[in-house]
Short mmCIF file of C-alpha atoms and ligand atoms in Angstrom, two decimals:
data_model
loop_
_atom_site.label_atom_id
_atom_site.label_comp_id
_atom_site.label_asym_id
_atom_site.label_seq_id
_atom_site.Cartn_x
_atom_site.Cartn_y
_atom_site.Cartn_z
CA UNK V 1 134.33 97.35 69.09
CA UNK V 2 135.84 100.71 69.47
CA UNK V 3 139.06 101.28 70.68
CA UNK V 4 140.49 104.71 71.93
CA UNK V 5 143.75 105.17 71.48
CA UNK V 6 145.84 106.72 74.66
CA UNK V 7 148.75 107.62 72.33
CA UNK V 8 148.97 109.67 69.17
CA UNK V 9 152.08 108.42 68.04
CA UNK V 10 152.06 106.73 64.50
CA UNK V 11 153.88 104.11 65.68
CA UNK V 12 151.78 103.05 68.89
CA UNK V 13 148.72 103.55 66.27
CA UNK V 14 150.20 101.10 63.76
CA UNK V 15 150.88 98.63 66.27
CA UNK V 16 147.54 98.41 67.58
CA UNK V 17 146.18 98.40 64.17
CA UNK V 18 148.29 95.30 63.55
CA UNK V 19 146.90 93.57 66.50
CA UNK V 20 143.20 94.11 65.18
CA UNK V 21 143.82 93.22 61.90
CA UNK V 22 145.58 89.60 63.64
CA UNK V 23 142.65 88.61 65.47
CA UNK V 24 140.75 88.78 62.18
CA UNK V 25 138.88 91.97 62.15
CA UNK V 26 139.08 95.13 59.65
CA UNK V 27 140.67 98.44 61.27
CA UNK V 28 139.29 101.51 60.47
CA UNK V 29 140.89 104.84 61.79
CA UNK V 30 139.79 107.93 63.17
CA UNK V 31 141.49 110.35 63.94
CA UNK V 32 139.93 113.36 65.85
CA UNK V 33 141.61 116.43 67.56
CA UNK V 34 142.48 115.08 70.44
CA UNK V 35 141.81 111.16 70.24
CA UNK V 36 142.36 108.55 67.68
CA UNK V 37 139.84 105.68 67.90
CA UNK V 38 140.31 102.79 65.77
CA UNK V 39 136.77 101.00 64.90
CA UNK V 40 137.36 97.37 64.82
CA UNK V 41 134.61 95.68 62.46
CA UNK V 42 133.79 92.06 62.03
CA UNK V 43 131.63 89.08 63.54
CA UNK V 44 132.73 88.72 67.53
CA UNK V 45 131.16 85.33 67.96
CA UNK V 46 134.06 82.76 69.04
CA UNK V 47 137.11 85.21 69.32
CA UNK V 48 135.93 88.15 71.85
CA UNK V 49 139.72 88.95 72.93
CA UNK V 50 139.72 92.69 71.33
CA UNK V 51 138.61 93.68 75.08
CA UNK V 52 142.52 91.97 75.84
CA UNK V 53 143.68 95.09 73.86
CA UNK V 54 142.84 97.23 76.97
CA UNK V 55 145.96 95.92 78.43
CA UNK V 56 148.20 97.47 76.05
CA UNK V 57 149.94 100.76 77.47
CA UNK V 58 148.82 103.16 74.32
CA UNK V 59 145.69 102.07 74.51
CA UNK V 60 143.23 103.89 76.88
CA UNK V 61 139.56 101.91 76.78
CA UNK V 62 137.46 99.68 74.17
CA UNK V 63 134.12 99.32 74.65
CA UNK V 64 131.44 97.62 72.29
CA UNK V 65 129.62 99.47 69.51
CA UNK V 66 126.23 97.46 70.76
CA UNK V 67 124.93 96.22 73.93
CA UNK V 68 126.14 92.74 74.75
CA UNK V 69 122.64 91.65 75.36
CA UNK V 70 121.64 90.79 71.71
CA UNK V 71 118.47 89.12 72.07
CA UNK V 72 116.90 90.89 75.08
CA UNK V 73 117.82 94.36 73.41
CA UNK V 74 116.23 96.80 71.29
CA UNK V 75 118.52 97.32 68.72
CA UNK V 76 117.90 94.24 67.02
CA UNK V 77 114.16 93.68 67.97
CA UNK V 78 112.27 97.15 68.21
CA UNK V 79 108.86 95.92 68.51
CA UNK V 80 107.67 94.96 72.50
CA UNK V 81 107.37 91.55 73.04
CA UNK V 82 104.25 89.89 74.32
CA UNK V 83 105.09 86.78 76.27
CA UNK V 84 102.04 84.46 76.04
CA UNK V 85 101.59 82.63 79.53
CA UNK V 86 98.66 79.92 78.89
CA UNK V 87 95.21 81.84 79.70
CA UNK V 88 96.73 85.21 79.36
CA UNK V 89 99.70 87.27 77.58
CA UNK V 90 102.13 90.06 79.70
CA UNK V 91 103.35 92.82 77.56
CA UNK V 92 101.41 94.75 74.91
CA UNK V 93 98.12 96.15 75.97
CA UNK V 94 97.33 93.67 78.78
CA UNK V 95 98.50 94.82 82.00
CA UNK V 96 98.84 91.69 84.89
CA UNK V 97 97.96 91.33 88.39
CA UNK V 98 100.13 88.28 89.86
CA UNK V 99 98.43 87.66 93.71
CA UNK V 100 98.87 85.45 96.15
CA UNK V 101 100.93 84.44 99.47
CA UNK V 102 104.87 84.56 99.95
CA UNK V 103 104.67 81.02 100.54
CA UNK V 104 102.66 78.13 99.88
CA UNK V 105 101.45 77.32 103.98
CA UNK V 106 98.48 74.77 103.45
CA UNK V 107 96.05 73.15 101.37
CA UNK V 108 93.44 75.53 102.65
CA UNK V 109 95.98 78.79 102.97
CA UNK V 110 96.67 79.05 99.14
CA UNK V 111 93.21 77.56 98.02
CA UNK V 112 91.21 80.76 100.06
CA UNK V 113 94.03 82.82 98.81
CA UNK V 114 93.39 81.92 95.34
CA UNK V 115 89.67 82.50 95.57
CA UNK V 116 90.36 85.95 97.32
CA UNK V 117 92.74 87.43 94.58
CA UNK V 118 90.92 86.04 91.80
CA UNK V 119 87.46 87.62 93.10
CA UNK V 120 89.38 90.61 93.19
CA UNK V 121 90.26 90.74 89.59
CA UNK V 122 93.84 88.99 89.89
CA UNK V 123 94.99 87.57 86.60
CA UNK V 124 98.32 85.43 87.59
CA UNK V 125 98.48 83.60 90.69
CA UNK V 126 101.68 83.53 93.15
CA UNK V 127 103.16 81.55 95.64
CA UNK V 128 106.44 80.07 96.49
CA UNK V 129 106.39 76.35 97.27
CA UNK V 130 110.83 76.53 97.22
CA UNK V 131 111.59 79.17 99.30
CA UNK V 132 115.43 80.69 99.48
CA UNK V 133 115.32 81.93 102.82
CA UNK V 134 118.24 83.93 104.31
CA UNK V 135 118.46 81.41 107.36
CA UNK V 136 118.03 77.35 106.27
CA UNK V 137 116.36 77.30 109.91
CA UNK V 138 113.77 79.49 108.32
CA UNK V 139 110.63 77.80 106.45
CA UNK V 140 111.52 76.14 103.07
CA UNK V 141 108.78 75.45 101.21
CA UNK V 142 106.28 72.64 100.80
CA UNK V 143 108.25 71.43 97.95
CA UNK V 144 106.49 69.35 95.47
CA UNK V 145 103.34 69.20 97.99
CA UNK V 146 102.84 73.03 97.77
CA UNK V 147 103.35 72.81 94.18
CA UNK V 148 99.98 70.20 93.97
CA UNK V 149 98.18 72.66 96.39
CA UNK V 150 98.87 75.72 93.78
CA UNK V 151 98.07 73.44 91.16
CA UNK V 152 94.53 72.29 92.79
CA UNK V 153 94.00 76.15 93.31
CA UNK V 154 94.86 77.07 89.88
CA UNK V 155 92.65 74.59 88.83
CA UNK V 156 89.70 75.75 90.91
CA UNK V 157 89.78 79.62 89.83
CA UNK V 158 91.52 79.23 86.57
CA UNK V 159 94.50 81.92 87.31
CA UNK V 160 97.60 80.45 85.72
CA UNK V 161 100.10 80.29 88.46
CA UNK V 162 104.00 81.02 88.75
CA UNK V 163 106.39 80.20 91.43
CA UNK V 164 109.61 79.91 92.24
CA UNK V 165 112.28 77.67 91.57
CA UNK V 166 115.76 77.59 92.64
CA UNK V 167 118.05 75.06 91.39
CA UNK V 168 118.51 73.39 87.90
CA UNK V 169 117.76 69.95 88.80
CA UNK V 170 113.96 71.37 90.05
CA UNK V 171 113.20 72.77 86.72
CA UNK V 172 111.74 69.71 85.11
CA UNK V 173 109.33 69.18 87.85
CA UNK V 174 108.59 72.80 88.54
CA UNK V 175 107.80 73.59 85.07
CA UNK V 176 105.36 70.19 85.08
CA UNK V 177 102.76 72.19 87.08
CA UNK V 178 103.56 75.84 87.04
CA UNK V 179 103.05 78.07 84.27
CA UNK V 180 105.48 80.46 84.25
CA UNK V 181 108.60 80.48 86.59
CA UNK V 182 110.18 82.77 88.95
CA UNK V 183 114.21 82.73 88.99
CA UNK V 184 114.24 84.85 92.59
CA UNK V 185 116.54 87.64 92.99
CA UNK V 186 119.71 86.07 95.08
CA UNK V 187 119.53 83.43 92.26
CA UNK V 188 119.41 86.10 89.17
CA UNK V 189 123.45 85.60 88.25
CA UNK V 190 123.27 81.72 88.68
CA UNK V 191 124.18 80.57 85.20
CA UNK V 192 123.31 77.49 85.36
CA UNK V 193 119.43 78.03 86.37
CA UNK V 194 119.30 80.59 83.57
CA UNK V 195 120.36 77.99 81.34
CA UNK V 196 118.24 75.06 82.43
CA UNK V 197 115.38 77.47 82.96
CA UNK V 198 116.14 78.92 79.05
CA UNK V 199 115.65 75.07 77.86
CA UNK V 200 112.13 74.57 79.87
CA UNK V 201 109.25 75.19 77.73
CA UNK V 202 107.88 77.57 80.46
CA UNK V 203 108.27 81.64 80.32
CA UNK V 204 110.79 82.83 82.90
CA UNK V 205 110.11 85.81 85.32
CA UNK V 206 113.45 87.35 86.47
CA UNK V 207 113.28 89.24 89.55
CA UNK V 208 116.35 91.79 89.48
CA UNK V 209 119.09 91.12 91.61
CA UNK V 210 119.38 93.23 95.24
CA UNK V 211 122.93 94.32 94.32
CA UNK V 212 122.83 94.41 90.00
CA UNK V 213 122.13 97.07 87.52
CA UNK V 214 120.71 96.82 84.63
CA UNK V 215 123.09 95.58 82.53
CA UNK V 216 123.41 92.55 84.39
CA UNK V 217 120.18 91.88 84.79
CA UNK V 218 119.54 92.09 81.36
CA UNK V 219 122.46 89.87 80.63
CA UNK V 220 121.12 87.44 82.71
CA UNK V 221 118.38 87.60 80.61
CA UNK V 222 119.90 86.92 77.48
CA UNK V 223 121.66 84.09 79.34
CA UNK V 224 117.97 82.56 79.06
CA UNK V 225 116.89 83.78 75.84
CA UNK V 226 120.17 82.26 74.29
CA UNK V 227 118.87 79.10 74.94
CA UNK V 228 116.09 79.19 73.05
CA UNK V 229 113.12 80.37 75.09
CA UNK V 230 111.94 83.84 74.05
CA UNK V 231 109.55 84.81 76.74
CA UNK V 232 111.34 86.12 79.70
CA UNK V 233 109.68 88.84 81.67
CA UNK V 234 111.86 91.23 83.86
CA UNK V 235 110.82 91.77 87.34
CA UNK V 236 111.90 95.28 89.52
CA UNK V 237 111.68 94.08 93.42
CA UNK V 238 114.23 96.68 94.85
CA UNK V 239 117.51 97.10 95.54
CA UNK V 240 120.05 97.83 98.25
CA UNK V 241 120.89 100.96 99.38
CA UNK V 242 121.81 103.19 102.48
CA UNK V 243 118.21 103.44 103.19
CA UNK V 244 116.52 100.96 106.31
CA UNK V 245 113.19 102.62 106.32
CA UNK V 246 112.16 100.30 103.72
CA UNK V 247 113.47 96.94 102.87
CA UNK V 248 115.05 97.61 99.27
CA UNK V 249 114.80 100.71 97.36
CA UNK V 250 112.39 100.43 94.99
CA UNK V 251 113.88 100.97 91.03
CA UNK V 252 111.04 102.31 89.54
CA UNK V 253 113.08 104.42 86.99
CA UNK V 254 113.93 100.60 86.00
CA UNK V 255 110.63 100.33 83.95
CA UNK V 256 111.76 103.38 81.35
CA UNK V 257 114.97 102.40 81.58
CA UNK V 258 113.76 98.63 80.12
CA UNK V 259 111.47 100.27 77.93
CA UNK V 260 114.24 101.79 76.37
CA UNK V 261 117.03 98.95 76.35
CA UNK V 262 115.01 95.98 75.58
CA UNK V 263 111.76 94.71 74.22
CA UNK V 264 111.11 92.82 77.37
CA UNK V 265 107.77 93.11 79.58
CA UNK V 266 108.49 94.22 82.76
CA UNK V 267 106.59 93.78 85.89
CA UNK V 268 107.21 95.34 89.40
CA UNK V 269 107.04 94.27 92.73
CA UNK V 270 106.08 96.57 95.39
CA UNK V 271 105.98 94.23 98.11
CA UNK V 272 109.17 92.59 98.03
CA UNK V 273 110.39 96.51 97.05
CA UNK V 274 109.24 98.29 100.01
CA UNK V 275 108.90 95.37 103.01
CA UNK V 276 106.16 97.41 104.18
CA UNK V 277 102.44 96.70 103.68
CA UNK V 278 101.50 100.57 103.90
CA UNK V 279 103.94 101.47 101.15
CA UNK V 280 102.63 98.63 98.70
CA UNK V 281 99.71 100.54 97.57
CA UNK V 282 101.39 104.15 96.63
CA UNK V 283 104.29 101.96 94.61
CA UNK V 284 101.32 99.94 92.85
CA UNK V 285 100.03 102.82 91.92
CA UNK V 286 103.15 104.50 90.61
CA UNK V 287 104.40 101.28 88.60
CA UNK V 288 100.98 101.82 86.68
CA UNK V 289 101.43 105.33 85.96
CA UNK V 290 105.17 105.00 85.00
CA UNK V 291 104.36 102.24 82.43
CA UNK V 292 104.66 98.88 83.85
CA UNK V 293 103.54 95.61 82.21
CA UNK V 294 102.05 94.29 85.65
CA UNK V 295 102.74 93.94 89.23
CA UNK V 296 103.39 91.33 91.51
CA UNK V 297 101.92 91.40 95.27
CA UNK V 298 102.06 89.43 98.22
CA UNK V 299 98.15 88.87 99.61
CA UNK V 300 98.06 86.70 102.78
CA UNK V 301 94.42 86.04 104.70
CA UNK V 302 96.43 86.20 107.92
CA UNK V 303 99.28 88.31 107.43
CA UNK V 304 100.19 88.18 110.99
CA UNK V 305 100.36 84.35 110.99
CA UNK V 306 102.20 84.42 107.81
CA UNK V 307 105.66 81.70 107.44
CA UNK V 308 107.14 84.30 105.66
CA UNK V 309 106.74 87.90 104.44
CA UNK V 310 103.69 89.20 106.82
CA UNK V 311 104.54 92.58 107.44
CA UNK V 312 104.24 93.17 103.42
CA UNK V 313 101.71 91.69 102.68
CA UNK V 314 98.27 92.79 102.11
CA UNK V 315 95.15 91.53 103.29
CA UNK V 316 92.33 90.24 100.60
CA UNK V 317 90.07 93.34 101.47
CA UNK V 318 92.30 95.71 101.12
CA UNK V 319 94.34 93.87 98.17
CA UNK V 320 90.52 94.53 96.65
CA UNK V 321 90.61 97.96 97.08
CA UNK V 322 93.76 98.93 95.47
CA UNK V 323 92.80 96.86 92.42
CA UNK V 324 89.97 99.17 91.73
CA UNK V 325 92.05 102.19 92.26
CA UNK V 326 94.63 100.16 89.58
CA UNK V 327 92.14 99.03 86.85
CA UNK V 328 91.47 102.98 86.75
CA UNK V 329 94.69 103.73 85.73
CA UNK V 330 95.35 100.79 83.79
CA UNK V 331 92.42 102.07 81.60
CA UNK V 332 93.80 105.63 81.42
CA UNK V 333 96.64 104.48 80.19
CA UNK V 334 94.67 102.96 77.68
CA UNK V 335 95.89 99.27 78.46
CA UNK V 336 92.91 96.06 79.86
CA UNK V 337 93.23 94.40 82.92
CA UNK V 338 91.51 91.38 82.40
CA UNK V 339 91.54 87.52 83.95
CA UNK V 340 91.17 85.50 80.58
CA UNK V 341 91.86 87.53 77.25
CA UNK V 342 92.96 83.94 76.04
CA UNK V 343 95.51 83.49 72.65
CA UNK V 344 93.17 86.56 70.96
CA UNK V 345 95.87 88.67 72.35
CA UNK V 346 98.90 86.45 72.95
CA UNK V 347 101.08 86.76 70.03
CA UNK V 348 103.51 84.18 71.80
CA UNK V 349 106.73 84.66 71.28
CA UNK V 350 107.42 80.67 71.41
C1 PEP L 401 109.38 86.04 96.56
O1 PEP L 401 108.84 86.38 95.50
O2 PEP L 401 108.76 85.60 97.55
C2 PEP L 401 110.85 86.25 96.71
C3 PEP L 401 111.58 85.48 97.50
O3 PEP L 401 111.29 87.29 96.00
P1 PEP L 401 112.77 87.90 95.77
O4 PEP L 401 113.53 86.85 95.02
O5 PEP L 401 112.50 89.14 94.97
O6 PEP L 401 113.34 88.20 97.13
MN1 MN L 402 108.19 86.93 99.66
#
């Protein structure tokens, strides 16, 4: 931790000194022109108070010499992580496609839905069988039943499937038939999913919360990682602003920005981004170009009799259009976009 010193008197300096050297660490001083910053060295773990120090008149700020999120960063793993997800890896060279409805409506619904997005070149299916829902009047979810129906669909094209779950207790079950699960947005600072989800055996997709930056997110992260499980993939689905033409504001900037902080994968999500199916495609297409891992995109065979999330999502035909126009510039960027590369390329991080 470093610690900059408000005062320049010896005797504010010593005092401070004395307090760092209490709580067990080794002081080191620096004194510059116009600051002294005392460098307080030693293992954090179990006695974190040195951030206390900020209370003390002379002193002006202290602030960490690393980022808090250890595991999830760069600085102590440099090489990108490839998160291995059953049939196919995210991260690396393989770029993903994760397809399917907002929410899990029927049987039929998810099972044409699956067929549609995997003839299309889809590697991941999606669908949300626990839906958080602004209003509980709203549709909920088919619960465990849409979790068989996504099951029976994965089955029948062979996509691996994610979806969502939203409480702790669901994670045993949920992680029974999915294969990687979604921790949604309004739940991306509730501790105690991370934690139950970072003790599954499943990789976790965290969406970004509407209202947190990047640090938290990625501290939310580590939150999981801590745990034990390894493969977490980030997920950039907008956030809130003064802007209404479009539901959230779509981060993209978040994709170099995780590049550069963590080792991660990190997928975006146009649909949930924009709210707008017209404004999926161009934000697809931009994710690509500025170095995504994958996308995530809401495909409904009826959006206008959708339960939930209509007006973004895109129809199968034209959901097949704009992966043609992706798998071009997936391939530019010198990265495959395939349905089953299988453990050849999965170097699992589990
Ligand atoms: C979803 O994926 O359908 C969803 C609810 O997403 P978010 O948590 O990003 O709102
Ligand atoms: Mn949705």
């Amino acid at each position: 931790m470093v610690i900059v010193m408000a005062s320049r008197k010896r005797e504010d300096i010593d005092y401070v000194v004395k307090k760092v050297e209490a709580l067990g660490y080794k002081a080191h001083l620096i004194e510059g022109v116009e600051r002294t910053v005392i460098a307080a060295v030693g293992d954090e773990r179990g006695k974190s108070r040195l951030q206390s120090l900020e209370a003390l008149e002379h002193v002006e700020r202290v602030f960490p010499i690393l980022k808090s999120y250890k595991l999830a960063g760069r600085e102590s793993h440099t090489e990108d992580t490839v998160v291995d997800a059953g049939p196919c890896s995210i991260g690396g060279k393989q770029f993903v496609v994760m397809a399917g409805p907002c929410s899990v409506e029927s049987r039929e619904q998810i099972l044409e839905t699956a067929h549609a997005v995997k003839e299309a070149g889809a590697t991941i299916l999606r669908g949300g069988a626990y839906k958080p829902r602004t209003s509980p009047y709203s549709f909920q979810g088919l619960k465990e039943e849409g979790l068989k129906f996504l099951k029976e669909a994965s089955e029948a094209t062979g996509l691996p499937f994610i979806t969502e779950v939203m409480a702790p207790e669901q994670v045993p079950l949920v992680s029974q038939y999915a294969d990687i699960l979604q921790i949604g947005a309004r739940n991306m600072q509730n501790y105690g999913l991370l934690m139950a989800a970072g003790k599954s055996n499943r990789p976790v997709f965290l969406k970004r919360g509407m209202m947190s930056t990047i640090n938290e997110w990625l501290m939310s992260a580590e939150y999981v990682m801590a745990e034990g499980n390894a493969s977490v993939i980030m997920c950039e689905r907008g956030i809130r602003t003064f802007e209404t033409e479009t539901r959230n504001t779509l981060d993209i900037s978040a994709v170099p920005v995780i590049k550069k902080l963590s080792h991660l994968p990190i997928v975006i999500d146009p649909s949930h981004g924009t709210g707008v199916w017209t404004y999926v495609a161009p934000m697809a297409k931009a994710a690509v170009v500025a170095g995504a891992d994958g996308l995530m995109i809401e495909v409904h065979p009826r959006p206008a009799e959708a339960f939930s999330d209509g007006a973004q999502s895109l129809k199968p035909e034209r959901f097949a259009e704009l992966m043609k126009e992706i798998r071009e510039l997936v391939e530019l960027s010198g990265r495959t976009l395939k349905a089953d590369t299988g453990a050849a390329i999965g170097a699992g991080t589990k």
